[in-house]
Tab-separated table of C-alpha atoms and ligand atoms in Angstrom:
chain	number	residue	atom	x	y	z
A	1	MET	CA	3.945	-35.576	13.130
A	2	ASN	CA	6.066	-37.988	11.119
A	3	GLU	CA	9.827	-37.786	10.507
A	4	THR	CA	9.417	-35.911	7.185
A	5	LEU	CA	7.007	-33.312	8.508
A	6	GLN	CA	8.424	-32.539	11.961
A	7	PRO	CA	11.640	-30.879	10.657
A	8	ILE	CA	9.534	-28.769	8.273
A	9	PHE	CA	7.382	-27.614	11.166
A	10	ASP	CA	10.499	-26.931	13.266
A	11	GLU	CA	11.779	-24.767	10.432
A	12	VAL	CA	8.462	-22.838	10.350
A	13	LEU	CA	8.801	-22.180	14.103
A	14	ALA	CA	12.404	-21.011	13.736
A	15	ARG	CA	11.757	-18.774	10.721
A	16	ASN	CA	8.607	-17.138	12.089
A	17	PRO	CA	9.202	-16.494	15.798
A	18	GLY	CA	6.306	-15.217	17.888
A	19	GLU	CA	3.649	-15.807	15.226
A	20	ASP	CA	1.425	-18.132	17.262
A	21	GLU	CA	-1.605	-18.141	14.967
A	22	PHE	CA	0.579	-18.905	11.945
A	23	HIS	CA	2.193	-21.789	13.852
A	24	GLN	CA	-1.272	-23.084	14.774
A	25	ALA	CA	-2.496	-23.003	11.169
A	26	THR	CA	0.622	-24.671	9.726
A	27	ARG	CA	0.652	-27.358	12.434
A	28	GLU	CA	-2.992	-28.208	11.704
A	29	LEU	CA	-2.278	-28.598	7.997
A	30	LEU	CA	0.941	-30.578	8.403
A	31	GLU	CA	-0.720	-32.951	10.885
A	32	SER	CA	-3.106	-33.992	8.104
A	33	LEU	CA	-0.378	-34.659	5.559
A	34	ASP	CA	1.149	-37.824	7.010
A	35	PRO	CA	-0.678	-40.190	4.566
A	36	VAL	CA	0.089	-37.802	1.694
A	37	VAL	CA	3.867	-37.721	2.106
A	38	ARG	CA	3.935	-41.512	2.412
A	39	LEU	CA	2.154	-41.903	-0.932
A	40	HIS	CA	3.847	-38.991	-2.731
A	41	PRO	CA	7.586	-38.758	-2.009
A	42	GLU	CA	7.865	-36.374	-4.987
A	43	TYR	CA	6.429	-33.553	-2.858
A	44	ALA	CA	9.257	-33.837	-0.330
A	45	ASP	CA	11.872	-34.187	-3.086
A	46	ALA	CA	10.806	-30.852	-4.602
A	47	ALA	CA	10.550	-29.211	-1.157
A	48	ILE	CA	6.900	-28.474	-1.909
A	49	ILE	CA	5.789	-28.387	1.720
A	50	ARG	CA	8.699	-26.175	2.785
A	51	ARG	CA	7.962	-23.798	-0.092
A	52	ILE	CA	4.194	-23.767	0.605
A	53	CYS	CA	4.890	-22.596	4.194
A	54	GLU	CA	6.996	-19.641	2.985
A	55	PRO	CA	5.031	-16.685	1.534
A	56	GLU	CA	6.033	-15.649	-1.984
A	57	ARG	CA	6.082	-12.016	-0.847
A	58	GLN	CA	5.367	-10.077	2.381
A	59	ILE	CA	4.695	-6.360	2.246
A	60	ILE	CA	4.610	-4.156	5.365
A	61	PHE	CA	4.025	-0.419	5.093
A	62	ARG	CA	3.359	2.792	7.008
A	63	VAL	CA	-0.173	4.217	6.902
A	64	PRO	CA	-0.309	7.813	8.180
A	65	TRP	CA	-3.639	9.695	8.206
A	66	VAL	CA	-5.226	12.754	9.787
A	67	ASP	CA	-8.134	12.360	12.239
A	68	ASP	CA	-11.116	14.710	12.634
A	69	ASN	CA	-9.195	16.769	15.240
A	70	GLY	CA	-6.332	17.394	12.838
A	71	GLN	CA	-4.028	14.973	14.663
A	72	VAL	CA	-1.741	12.707	12.645
A	73	GLN	CA	-2.456	9.031	13.305
A	74	LEU	CA	-0.178	6.159	12.392
A	75	ASN	CA	-0.994	2.549	11.529
A	76	ARG	CA	0.780	-0.369	9.914
A	77	GLY	CA	-0.436	-2.009	6.706
A	78	PHE	CA	0.212	-5.571	5.532
A	79	ARG	CA	-0.258	-7.663	2.416
A	80	VAL	CA	1.062	-11.210	2.402
A	81	GLU	CA	1.073	-12.673	-1.108
A	82	PHE	CA	1.310	-16.293	-0.098
A	83	ASN	CA	0.889	-18.535	-3.116
A	84	SER	CA	0.028	-17.879	-6.765
A	85	ALA	CA	0.297	-21.402	-8.201
A	86	LEU	CA	-3.428	-21.523	-9.053
A	87	GLY	CA	-4.132	-17.878	-9.917
A	88	PRO	CA	-3.683	-14.287	-8.757
A	89	TYR	CA	-3.356	-13.885	-4.982
A	90	LYS	CA	-6.872	-13.615	-3.540
A	91	GLY	CA	-8.046	-12.909	-0.035
A	92	GLY	CA	-9.503	-10.290	2.257
A	93	LEU	CA	-8.226	-7.274	4.174
A	94	ARG	CA	-8.767	-7.154	7.941
A	95	PHE	CA	-8.871	-3.878	9.898
A	96	HIS	CA	-8.695	-4.701	13.613
A	97	PRO	CA	-6.357	-3.526	16.409
A	98	SER	CA	-5.158	-7.130	16.971
A	99	VAL	CA	-3.702	-7.367	13.437
A	100	TYR	CA	0.031	-8.139	13.192
A	101	LEU	CA	2.096	-10.171	10.738
A	102	GLY	CA	1.295	-13.525	12.421
A	103	ILE	CA	-2.488	-13.038	11.993
A	104	ILE	CA	-2.148	-12.044	8.346
A	105	LYS	CA	0.138	-15.014	7.662
A	106	PHE	CA	-2.236	-17.510	9.293
A	107	LEU	CA	-5.121	-16.104	7.273
A	108	GLY	CA	-3.100	-16.058	4.039
A	109	PHE	CA	-1.938	-19.634	4.620
A	110	GLU	CA	-5.504	-20.904	5.192
A	111	GLN	CA	-6.617	-18.972	2.128
A	112	ILE	CA	-4.303	-20.970	-0.181
A	113	PHE	CA	-6.105	-24.241	0.523
A	114	LYS	CA	-9.581	-22.731	0.836
A	115	ASN	CA	-9.232	-21.116	-2.558
A	116	ALA	CA	-7.996	-24.393	-4.060
A	117	LEU	CA	-11.065	-26.177	-2.657
A	118	THR	CA	-13.392	-23.758	-4.458
A	119	GLY	CA	-12.126	-25.124	-7.778
A	120	MET	CA	-11.699	-21.544	-9.019
A	121	PRO	CA	-8.420	-20.171	-10.473
A	122	ILE	CA	-7.319	-18.140	-7.432
A	123	GLY	CA	-4.125	-18.143	-5.364
A	124	GLY	CA	-3.918	-17.243	-1.676
A	125	GLY	CA	-3.182	-13.928	0.039
A	126	LYS	CA	-4.354	-11.728	2.897
A	127	GLY	CA	-3.781	-8.239	4.180
A	128	GLY	CA	-4.960	-5.620	6.576
A	129	SER	CA	-4.008	-3.158	9.236
A	130	ASP	CA	-4.038	-2.624	13.001
A	131	PHE	CA	-6.403	0.308	12.332
A	132	ASP	CA	-9.506	0.201	14.573
A	133	PRO	CA	-12.581	1.482	12.703
A	134	LYS	CA	-14.741	1.408	15.881
A	135	GLY	CA	-15.829	4.901	16.866
A	136	ARG	CA	-14.260	6.505	13.782
A	137	SER	CA	-16.310	8.834	11.583
A	138	ASP	CA	-16.963	8.039	7.913
A	139	ALA	CA	-14.522	10.789	6.971
A	140	GLU	CA	-11.782	9.267	9.135
A	141	VAL	CA	-12.403	5.805	7.684
A	142	MET	CA	-12.205	7.324	4.190
A	143	ARG	CA	-8.907	9.076	4.858
A	144	PHE	CA	-7.458	5.921	6.366
A	145	CYS	CA	-8.593	3.798	3.377
A	146	GLN	CA	-7.166	6.334	0.931
A	147	SER	CA	-3.795	6.354	2.674
A	148	PHE	CA	-3.766	2.553	2.878
A	149	MET	CA	-4.497	2.246	-0.859
A	150	THR	CA	-1.913	4.904	-1.745
A	151	GLU	CA	0.699	2.282	-0.892
A	152	LEU	CA	-1.220	-0.930	-1.626
A	153	TYR	CA	-2.168	0.032	-5.207
A	154	ARG	CA	1.345	-0.674	-6.547
A	155	HIS	CA	1.176	-4.301	-5.375
A	156	ILE	CA	-2.299	-5.319	-6.600
A	157	GLY	CA	-4.161	-5.690	-9.895
A	158	GLU	CA	-6.791	-7.909	-11.499
A	159	HIS	CA	-4.113	-10.359	-12.731
A	160	THR	CA	-1.795	-9.941	-9.739
A	161	ASP	CA	-3.559	-9.710	-6.402
A	162	VAL	CA	-7.259	-9.127	-5.692
A	163	PRO	CA	-8.182	-8.067	-2.118
A	164	ALA	CA	-11.679	-8.109	-0.591
A	165	GLY	CA	-13.269	-7.640	2.850
A	166	ASP	CA	-12.788	-9.385	6.180
A	167	ILE	CA	-13.224	-8.218	9.801
A	168	GLY	CA	-13.692	-4.434	9.831
A	169	VAL	CA	-13.764	-4.179	6.029
A	170	GLY	CA	-17.164	-4.153	4.311
A	171	GLY	CA	-18.834	-2.320	1.438
A	172	ARG	CA	-17.986	1.152	2.788
A	173	GLU	CA	-14.246	0.461	3.052
A	174	ILE	CA	-14.085	-1.370	-0.301
A	175	GLY	CA	-15.748	1.676	-1.888
A	176	TYR	CA	-13.200	4.138	-0.498
A	177	MET	CA	-10.310	1.869	-1.490
A	178	PHE	CA	-11.645	1.231	-4.995
A	179	GLY	CA	-12.148	4.974	-5.479
A	180	GLN	CA	-8.551	5.722	-4.511
A	181	TYR	CA	-7.198	2.902	-6.710
A	182	LYS	CA	-9.190	4.232	-9.663
A	183	ARG	CA	-7.938	7.752	-9.049
A	184	ILE	CA	-4.269	6.825	-8.744
A	185	THR	CA	-4.186	4.428	-11.705
A	186	ASN	CA	-6.688	6.258	-13.934
A	187	ARG	CA	-8.192	2.860	-14.758
A	188	TYR	CA	-11.680	1.505	-14.107
A	189	GLU	CA	-10.253	-1.899	-13.281
A	190	SER	CA	-13.280	-3.541	-11.675
A	191	GLY	CA	-11.549	-6.864	-11.086
A	192	VAL	CA	-8.923	-5.422	-8.720
A	193	LEU	CA	-11.158	-5.698	-5.633
A	194	THR	CA	-14.210	-7.808	-4.801
A	195	GLY	CA	-17.105	-7.035	-2.499
A	196	LYS	CA	-17.903	-3.912	-4.536
A	197	GLY	CA	-21.325	-2.231	-4.553
A	198	ILE	CA	-23.829	-3.595	-7.054
A	199	SER	CA	-24.008	-0.392	-9.103
A	200	TRP	CA	-20.214	-0.187	-9.569
A	201	GLY	CA	-19.095	-3.683	-10.472
A	202	GLY	CA	-20.129	-5.807	-7.499
A	203	SER	CA	-21.872	-9.162	-7.638
A	204	LEU	CA	-25.254	-10.018	-6.214
A	205	VAL	CA	-24.914	-12.586	-3.388
A	206	ARG	CA	-21.312	-11.597	-2.470
A	207	THR	CA	-22.545	-9.849	0.692
A	208	GLU	CA	-24.526	-12.908	1.761
A	209	ALA	CA	-22.144	-15.542	0.384
A	210	THR	CA	-19.967	-16.500	3.351
A	211	GLY	CA	-22.844	-16.887	5.808
A	212	TYR	CA	-25.134	-18.575	3.281
A	213	GLY	CA	-22.326	-20.878	2.171
A	214	THR	CA	-21.552	-21.935	5.753
A	215	VAL	CA	-25.186	-22.886	6.278
A	216	TYR	CA	-25.291	-24.769	2.961
A	217	PHE	CA	-22.227	-26.670	4.137
A	218	ALA	CA	-23.919	-27.475	7.466
A	219	GLN	CA	-26.980	-28.620	5.524
A	220	GLU	CA	-24.846	-31.097	3.550
A	221	ILE	CA	-23.323	-32.428	6.775
A	222	LEU	CA	-26.798	-32.924	8.209
A	223	LYS	CA	-27.908	-34.685	5.009
A	224	ALA	CA	-24.933	-37.026	5.328
A	225	ARG	CA	-26.078	-37.707	8.919
A	226	GLY	CA	-29.594	-38.426	7.611
A	227	THR	CA	-31.255	-35.332	9.023
A	228	SER	CA	-31.832	-31.623	8.222
A	229	LEU	CA	-31.801	-28.096	9.619
A	230	ASP	CA	-35.553	-27.963	9.940
A	231	GLY	CA	-36.633	-27.605	13.566
A	232	THR	CA	-33.079	-27.325	14.926
A	233	LYS	CA	-31.740	-24.768	17.406
A	234	VAL	CA	-28.711	-22.869	16.136
A	235	VAL	CA	-26.239	-20.617	17.941
A	236	VAL	CA	-24.141	-18.199	15.877
A	237	SER	CA	-21.259	-16.178	17.301
A	238	GLY	CA	-20.506	-12.687	16.039
A	239	SER	CA	-23.012	-10.288	14.497
A	240	GLY	CA	-21.040	-8.998	11.529
A	241	ASN	CA	-21.200	-9.881	7.859
A	242	VAL	CA	-20.742	-13.649	8.132
A	243	ALA	CA	-22.943	-14.082	11.218
A	244	THR	CA	-25.811	-11.969	9.838
A	245	TYR	CA	-26.226	-14.002	6.670
A	246	ALA	CA	-25.648	-17.325	8.423
A	247	ILE	CA	-28.573	-16.368	10.665
A	248	GLU	CA	-30.682	-15.397	7.646
A	249	LYS	CA	-30.109	-18.664	5.744
A	250	ALA	CA	-30.404	-20.929	8.802
A	251	ALA	CA	-33.788	-19.350	9.604
A	252	ALA	CA	-34.877	-19.655	5.961
A	253	LEU	CA	-34.124	-23.382	6.110
A	254	GLY	CA	-36.302	-23.905	9.180
A	255	ALA	CA	-33.887	-23.478	12.087
A	256	THR	CA	-34.379	-21.145	15.058
A	257	VAL	CA	-31.277	-19.068	15.724
A	258	VAL	CA	-31.442	-18.477	19.472
A	259	ALA	CA	-28.252	-16.481	20.114
A	260	CYS	CA	-25.554	-14.306	18.575
A	261	SER	CA	-22.812	-12.059	19.961
A	262	ASP	CA	-20.164	-9.390	19.576
A	263	SER	CA	-17.017	-8.698	21.572
A	264	SER	CA	-19.097	-7.073	24.371
A	265	GLY	CA	-21.274	-10.140	25.100
A	266	TYR	CA	-24.183	-12.104	23.656
A	267	VAL	CA	-27.956	-12.010	23.274
A	268	VAL	CA	-30.291	-14.946	23.787
A	269	ASP	CA	-33.571	-14.692	21.897
A	270	GLU	CA	-35.632	-17.867	22.242
A	271	ALA	CA	-38.180	-16.554	19.710
A	272	GLY	CA	-35.405	-16.478	17.109
A	273	ILE	CA	-33.142	-13.556	16.226
A	274	ASP	CA	-35.092	-10.773	14.475
A	275	LEU	CA	-32.858	-10.229	11.472
A	276	GLU	CA	-34.245	-6.866	10.398
A	277	LEU	CA	-33.645	-5.486	13.889
A	278	LEU	CA	-30.145	-7.011	14.008
A	279	LYS	CA	-29.247	-5.402	10.662
A	280	GLU	CA	-30.633	-2.047	11.808
A	281	VAL	CA	-28.575	-2.173	15.027
A	282	LYS	CA	-25.313	-3.517	13.561
A	283	GLU	CA	-25.219	-2.312	9.942
A	284	VAL	CA	-27.060	1.011	10.112
A	285	GLN	CA	-26.428	2.255	13.667
A	286	ARG	CA	-23.096	0.396	14.067
A	287	ALA	CA	-24.164	-0.066	17.717
A	288	ARG	CA	-23.303	-2.797	20.253
A	289	ILE	CA	-25.335	-5.983	20.614
A	290	ASP	CA	-27.020	-4.901	23.891
A	291	THR	CA	-28.977	-2.367	21.802
A	292	TYR	CA	-30.604	-5.344	20.033
A	293	ALA	CA	-31.873	-6.746	23.361
A	294	GLU	CA	-33.086	-3.289	24.488
A	295	LYS	CA	-35.137	-2.797	21.326
A	296	ARG	CA	-36.364	-6.380	21.019
A	297	GLY	CA	-38.312	-6.392	24.280
A	298	ASP	CA	-39.260	-9.471	26.314
A	299	SER	CA	-37.977	-12.362	24.212
A	300	ALA	CA	-34.326	-11.261	24.282
A	301	THR	CA	-31.762	-10.929	27.057
A	302	PHE	CA	-28.254	-9.512	26.889
A	303	VAL	CA	-25.422	-11.218	28.765
A	304	ALA	CA	-22.347	-9.029	29.204
A	305	GLY	CA	-19.070	-10.881	28.567
A	306	GLY	CA	-19.498	-14.635	29.045
A	307	SER	CA	-19.553	-17.293	26.352
A	308	VAL	CA	-22.270	-17.591	23.728
A	309	TRP	CA	-21.452	-21.338	23.639
A	310	ASP	CA	-23.191	-21.705	27.023
A	311	VAL	CA	-26.508	-21.367	25.155
A	312	PRO	CA	-27.805	-24.896	24.378
A	313	CYS	CA	-28.059	-25.716	20.663
A	314	ASP	CA	-28.076	-28.525	18.087
A	315	ILE	CA	-25.776	-26.701	15.681
A	316	ALA	CA	-23.021	-24.186	16.421
A	317	LEU	CA	-21.727	-21.757	13.811
A	318	PRO	CA	-18.717	-19.762	15.087
A	319	CYS	CA	-18.652	-16.664	12.846
A	320	ALA	CA	-16.605	-14.093	14.830
A	321	THR	CA	-12.850	-14.620	15.062
A	322	GLN	CA	-9.921	-17.015	15.629
A	323	ASN	CA	-9.744	-19.121	18.805
A	324	GLU	CA	-13.136	-17.952	20.099
A	325	LEU	CA	-14.337	-21.513	20.860
A	326	ASP	CA	-12.003	-23.281	23.317
A	327	GLU	CA	-11.873	-26.688	24.969
A	328	ALA	CA	-14.294	-25.740	27.763
A	329	ALA	CA	-16.789	-24.302	25.270
A	330	ALA	CA	-16.536	-27.468	23.171
A	331	ALA	CA	-17.220	-29.610	26.239
A	332	THR	CA	-20.296	-27.480	26.997
A	333	LEU	CA	-21.577	-27.873	23.443
A	334	VAL	CA	-21.130	-31.660	23.656
A	335	ARG	CA	-22.899	-31.797	27.028
A	336	ASN	CA	-25.815	-29.831	25.566
A	337	GLY	CA	-26.245	-32.291	22.672
A	338	CYS	CA	-24.748	-30.257	19.813
A	339	THR	CA	-24.077	-32.497	16.771
A	340	VAL	CA	-22.601	-30.153	14.138
A	341	VAL	CA	-20.016	-27.351	14.324
A	342	ALA	CA	-19.279	-25.521	11.054
A	343	GLU	CA	-16.733	-22.685	11.079
A	344	GLY	CA	-17.980	-19.500	9.401
A	345	ALA	CA	-14.947	-17.660	10.781
A	346	ASN	CA	-11.303	-18.554	10.110
A	347	MET	CA	-9.881	-20.949	12.748
A	348	PRO	CA	-12.440	-20.045	15.475
A	349	CYS	CA	-12.032	-23.420	17.215
A	350	THR	CA	-8.828	-24.098	19.146
A	351	PRO	CA	-7.066	-27.412	18.420
A	352	GLU	CA	-8.176	-28.692	21.855
A	353	ALA	CA	-11.798	-27.805	21.038
A	354	VAL	CA	-11.580	-29.677	17.736
A	355	ARG	CA	-10.257	-32.728	19.579
A	356	VAL	CA	-13.106	-32.648	22.135
A	357	LEU	CA	-15.739	-32.273	19.413
A	358	THR	CA	-14.288	-34.988	17.201
A	359	GLU	CA	-13.902	-37.477	20.057
A	360	ALA	CA	-17.555	-36.909	20.983
A	361	GLY	CA	-18.737	-37.685	17.437
A	362	VAL	CA	-19.694	-34.084	16.618
A	363	SER	CA	-19.313	-33.391	12.873
A	364	PHE	CA	-16.736	-30.615	12.587
A	365	ALA	CA	-16.258	-28.585	9.389
A	366	PRO	CA	-13.108	-26.422	9.285
A	367	GLY	CA	-13.330	-22.857	7.995
A	368	LYS	CA	-11.252	-23.473	4.899
A	369	ALA	CA	-14.098	-25.690	3.669
A	370	ALA	CA	-17.202	-24.319	5.399
A	371	ASN	CA	-16.587	-20.589	4.814
A	372	ALA	CA	-15.214	-20.901	1.270
A	373	GLY	CA	-18.487	-19.587	-0.194
A	374	GLY	CA	-17.343	-15.998	0.352
A	375	VAL	CA	-14.194	-16.219	-1.699
A	376	ALA	CA	-15.891	-18.512	-4.240
A	377	THR	CA	-18.464	-15.777	-4.867
A	378	SER	CA	-15.623	-13.249	-5.067
A	379	ALA	CA	-14.279	-15.395	-7.922
A	380	LEU	CA	-17.741	-15.206	-9.527
A	381	GLU	CA	-17.552	-11.415	-9.147
A	382	MET	CA	-14.178	-11.492	-10.954
A	383	GLN	CA	-15.748	-13.572	-13.746
A	384	GLN	CA	-18.563	-11.064	-14.145
A	385	ASN	CA	-16.068	-8.171	-14.177
A	386	ALA	CA	-13.908	-9.902	-16.810
A	387	SER	CA	-16.888	-10.450	-19.095
A	388	ARG	CA	-18.516	-7.072	-18.271
A	389	ASP	CA	-21.644	-8.951	-17.305
A	390	SER	CA	-23.873	-9.126	-14.240
A	391	TRP	CA	-25.791	-12.175	-13.191
A	392	SER	CA	-29.125	-12.539	-11.384
A	393	PHE	CA	-29.337	-13.244	-7.660
A	394	ASP	CA	-30.858	-16.695	-8.220
A	395	TYR	CA	-28.262	-17.792	-10.760
A	396	THR	CA	-25.363	-16.571	-8.612
A	397	GLU	CA	-26.798	-18.224	-5.514
A	398	SER	CA	-27.221	-21.504	-7.387
A	399	ARG	CA	-23.509	-21.347	-8.332
A	400	LEU	CA	-22.662	-20.731	-4.667
A	401	GLN	CA	-24.774	-23.636	-3.485
A	402	GLU	CA	-23.308	-26.021	-6.092
A	403	THR	CA	-19.836	-24.974	-4.988
A	404	MET	CA	-20.553	-25.722	-1.319
A	405	VAL	CA	-22.033	-29.133	-2.167
A	406	ARG	CA	-18.980	-29.918	-4.296
A	407	ILE	CA	-16.530	-28.887	-1.555
A	408	HIS	CA	-18.452	-30.941	0.991
A	409	ASP	CA	-18.403	-34.057	-1.180
A	410	ARG	CA	-14.759	-33.575	-2.106
A	411	CYS	CA	-13.792	-33.380	1.584
A	412	LEU	CA	-15.598	-36.621	2.392
A	413	GLU	CA	-14.293	-38.461	-0.695
A	414	THR	CA	-10.702	-37.364	-0.009
A	415	ALA	CA	-10.952	-38.283	3.680
A	416	ASP	CA	-12.180	-41.739	2.651
A	417	ALA	CA	-9.430	-42.189	0.064
A	418	TYR	CA	-6.749	-41.330	2.646
A	419	GLY	CA	-8.106	-43.622	5.352
A	420	GLN	CA	-9.843	-41.056	7.559
A	421	PRO	CA	-13.552	-41.490	6.823
A	422	GLY	CA	-15.798	-38.693	8.069
A	423	SER	CA	-12.941	-36.266	8.807
A	424	TYR	CA	-13.690	-32.948	7.118
A	425	VAL	CA	-10.380	-31.650	8.510
A	426	ALA	CA	-8.323	-34.359	6.796
A	427	GLY	CA	-10.412	-34.122	3.613
A	428	ALA	CA	-10.138	-30.337	3.302
A	429	ASN	CA	-6.430	-30.187	4.111
A	430	ILE	CA	-5.436	-33.061	1.838
A	431	ALA	CA	-7.626	-32.097	-1.151
A	432	GLY	CA	-6.570	-28.434	-0.992
A	433	PHE	CA	-2.909	-29.285	-0.497
A	434	ILE	CA	-2.686	-31.799	-3.361
A	435	GLN	CA	-4.228	-29.385	-5.826
A	436	VAL	CA	-1.728	-26.648	-5.002
A	437	ALA	CA	1.224	-29.062	-4.698
A	438	ASP	CA	0.606	-30.561	-8.151
A	439	ALA	CA	0.469	-27.103	-9.723
A	440	MET	CA	3.716	-26.135	-7.950
A	441	LEU	CA	5.432	-29.283	-9.214
A	442	ALA	CA	4.360	-28.474	-12.778
A	443	LEU	CA	5.582	-24.867	-12.530
A	444	GLY	CA	9.120	-25.803	-11.504
A	445	VAL	CA	11.305	-24.394	-8.750
A	446	ILE	CA	10.049	-20.783	-8.531
B	1	NDP	P1	-17.193	-8.324	10.667
B	1	NDP	O1	-16.227	-7.264	11.000
B	1	NDP	O2	-18.356	-8.018	9.801
B	1	NDP	O3	-17.776	-8.969	12.008
B	1	NDP	C1	-16.932	-9.530	12.958
B	1	NDP	C2	-17.759	-9.989	14.148
B	1	NDP	O4	-16.933	-10.762	15.004
B	1	NDP	C3	-18.277	-8.831	14.989
B	1	NDP	O5	-19.488	-9.190	15.591
B	1	NDP	C4	-17.162	-8.672	16.012
B	1	NDP	O6	-17.582	-8.082	17.210
B	1	NDP	C5	-16.760	-10.104	16.255
B	1	NDP	N1	-15.346	-10.107	16.645
B	1	NDP	C6	-14.297	-9.733	15.892
B	1	NDP	N2	-13.149	-9.819	16.572
B	1	NDP	C7	-13.494	-10.268	17.772
B	1	NDP	C8	-12.743	-10.567	18.925
B	1	NDP	N3	-11.391	-10.425	18.963
B	1	NDP	N4	-13.434	-11.032	20.012
B	1	NDP	C9	-14.781	-11.181	19.963
B	1	NDP	N5	-15.548	-10.913	18.875
B	1	NDP	C10	-14.902	-10.461	17.818
B	1	NDP	O7	-16.326	-9.511	10.040
B	1	NDP	P2	-16.804	-10.745	9.154
B	1	NDP	O8	-18.168	-11.181	9.554
B	1	NDP	O9	-16.511	-10.435	7.755
B	1	NDP	O10	-15.743	-11.868	9.606
B	1	NDP	C11	-15.996	-12.796	10.655
B	1	NDP	C12	-15.079	-13.997	10.517
B	1	NDP	O11	-15.349	-14.645	9.268
B	1	NDP	C13	-13.578	-13.699	10.485
B	1	NDP	O12	-12.896	-14.790	11.087
B	1	NDP	C14	-13.249	-13.657	9.001
B	1	NDP	O13	-11.884	-13.942	8.762
B	1	NDP	C15	-14.140	-14.785	8.512
B	1	NDP	N6	-14.478	-14.774	7.094
B	1	NDP	C16	-15.038	-13.693	6.495
B	1	NDP	C17	-15.398	-13.729	5.168
B	1	NDP	C18	-16.111	-12.600	4.495
B	1	NDP	O14	-16.478	-12.760	3.333
B	1	NDP	N7	-16.323	-11.485	5.151
B	1	NDP	C19	-15.115	-14.912	4.348
B	1	NDP	C20	-14.592	-16.035	5.081
B	1	NDP	C21	-14.279	-15.949	6.406
B	1	NDP	P3	-17.132	-6.557	17.520
B	1	NDP	O15	-17.903	-5.724	16.554
B	1	NDP	O16	-17.500	-6.349	18.932
B	1	NDP	O17	-15.635	-6.510	17.286
B	2	2IT	O1	-11.435	-15.314	4.627
B	2	2IT	C1	-11.957	-15.145	3.509
B	2	2IT	O2	-12.134	-16.073	2.718
B	2	2IT	C2	-12.406	-13.785	3.155
B	2	2IT	N1	-12.298	-12.886	3.979
B	2	2IT	C3	-12.956	-13.506	1.795
B	2	2IT	C4	-11.859	-13.361	0.786
B	2	2IT	C5	-12.279	-12.899	-0.590
B	2	2IT	O3	-11.366	-12.637	-1.371
B	2	2IT	O4	-13.469	-12.809	-0.887
């Protein structure tokens, strides 16, 4: 890091002790900004980078709720409103036992630049709780969501802060939270949350958008390399929302998806993952991934634990969680001839993995570019809510696809302009940063 950026990073470390994932995300961004600060001293003069690394507001709250046995349970809720230079704070809510302030801050920080790349008028934020929905009844999940929203409602609004889903938060949870918001405020304010059900203000394609968008991004990378998805072998990690629809779109574009996973292990299915069965197991039964292999019969095997990246593939789509693909996994992918890695999840590749992939000539697309289709379609949901309209599946999907093509091209053009041809990391970080930085300069010292 250069002499302007290093002290800023040192300040981030000192101000945010123990928040490893937040340090990782800020370091990765700052490492891309060397050519930017040389060309634009005005950013340093206005302390833009220092201000961008400090959330505008951080909210932490108690979430008490009563379980099915009548016992009082206690969780912690978070909402980090990171940057509103481009629009209302926008970003998902994550319910997972690993959630603490450092995870929410890394996600909120990434969201600022991802949202800028979409070209939509949305700022960056993220929230969640250390609540673990696994094994909880619908009634318990509802009571938790209602308690969570009983505090969160006072901080959000269609012009203020618009949450959505992330790990552990899907249509069911958004429904319970929207219901409680509506009850407390006595307003049918559709635009306060995205990822809503279709019959009550949701957008077609939002459910599919992150996974589809990641595959569209991979398709653009392959085009730039003079090839296509057709006939390729793909490995996807995870088996949640993003993974499911990445599998669906990759298969639709002619690839065979030979493996996917959850935190218990992975399944290999050389005949190609049977999507209907996967949805039945994961979305309807909320079962573990070994149930898929049991029901699938001969073509599938379940491997307990282990690394899904051991399965040979041409294209790898990490769609589970942060730091799930490390240096050793990257080396395995390279050895097996993988040429493209596109992040459906947020920061799934460790910095060492990114280095191994890049040095081997693998095209690597960071999450803030490759998974931006989810939040971009959330912005389309907000547009539909604002105009009390609802668009067709095909029209909405065409808007998603155009957005992914535009982000892809903007990354490559920006990387070229700043002397790092072919680097999606440099392109995404620099293009996203400049857009937010220019808006912050215009808005004064706030
Ligand atoms: P889901 O909760 O639907 O699915 C998460 C999947 O990842 C599950 O298969 C889960 O397995 C696995 N997983 C989660 N945590 C871990 C862990 N610590 N170790 C191993 N596996 C894990 O979440 P989403 O699909 O929505 O999110 C996946 C990723 O995509 C996240 O990084 C999220 O931030 C990112 N993302 C999501 C967007 C969206 O629109 N939903 C948009 C952009 C990015 P298990 O069930 O065993 O925990
Ligand atoms: O990480 C992400 O971009 C999301 N979880 C989606 C955010 C959103 O507001 O749709």
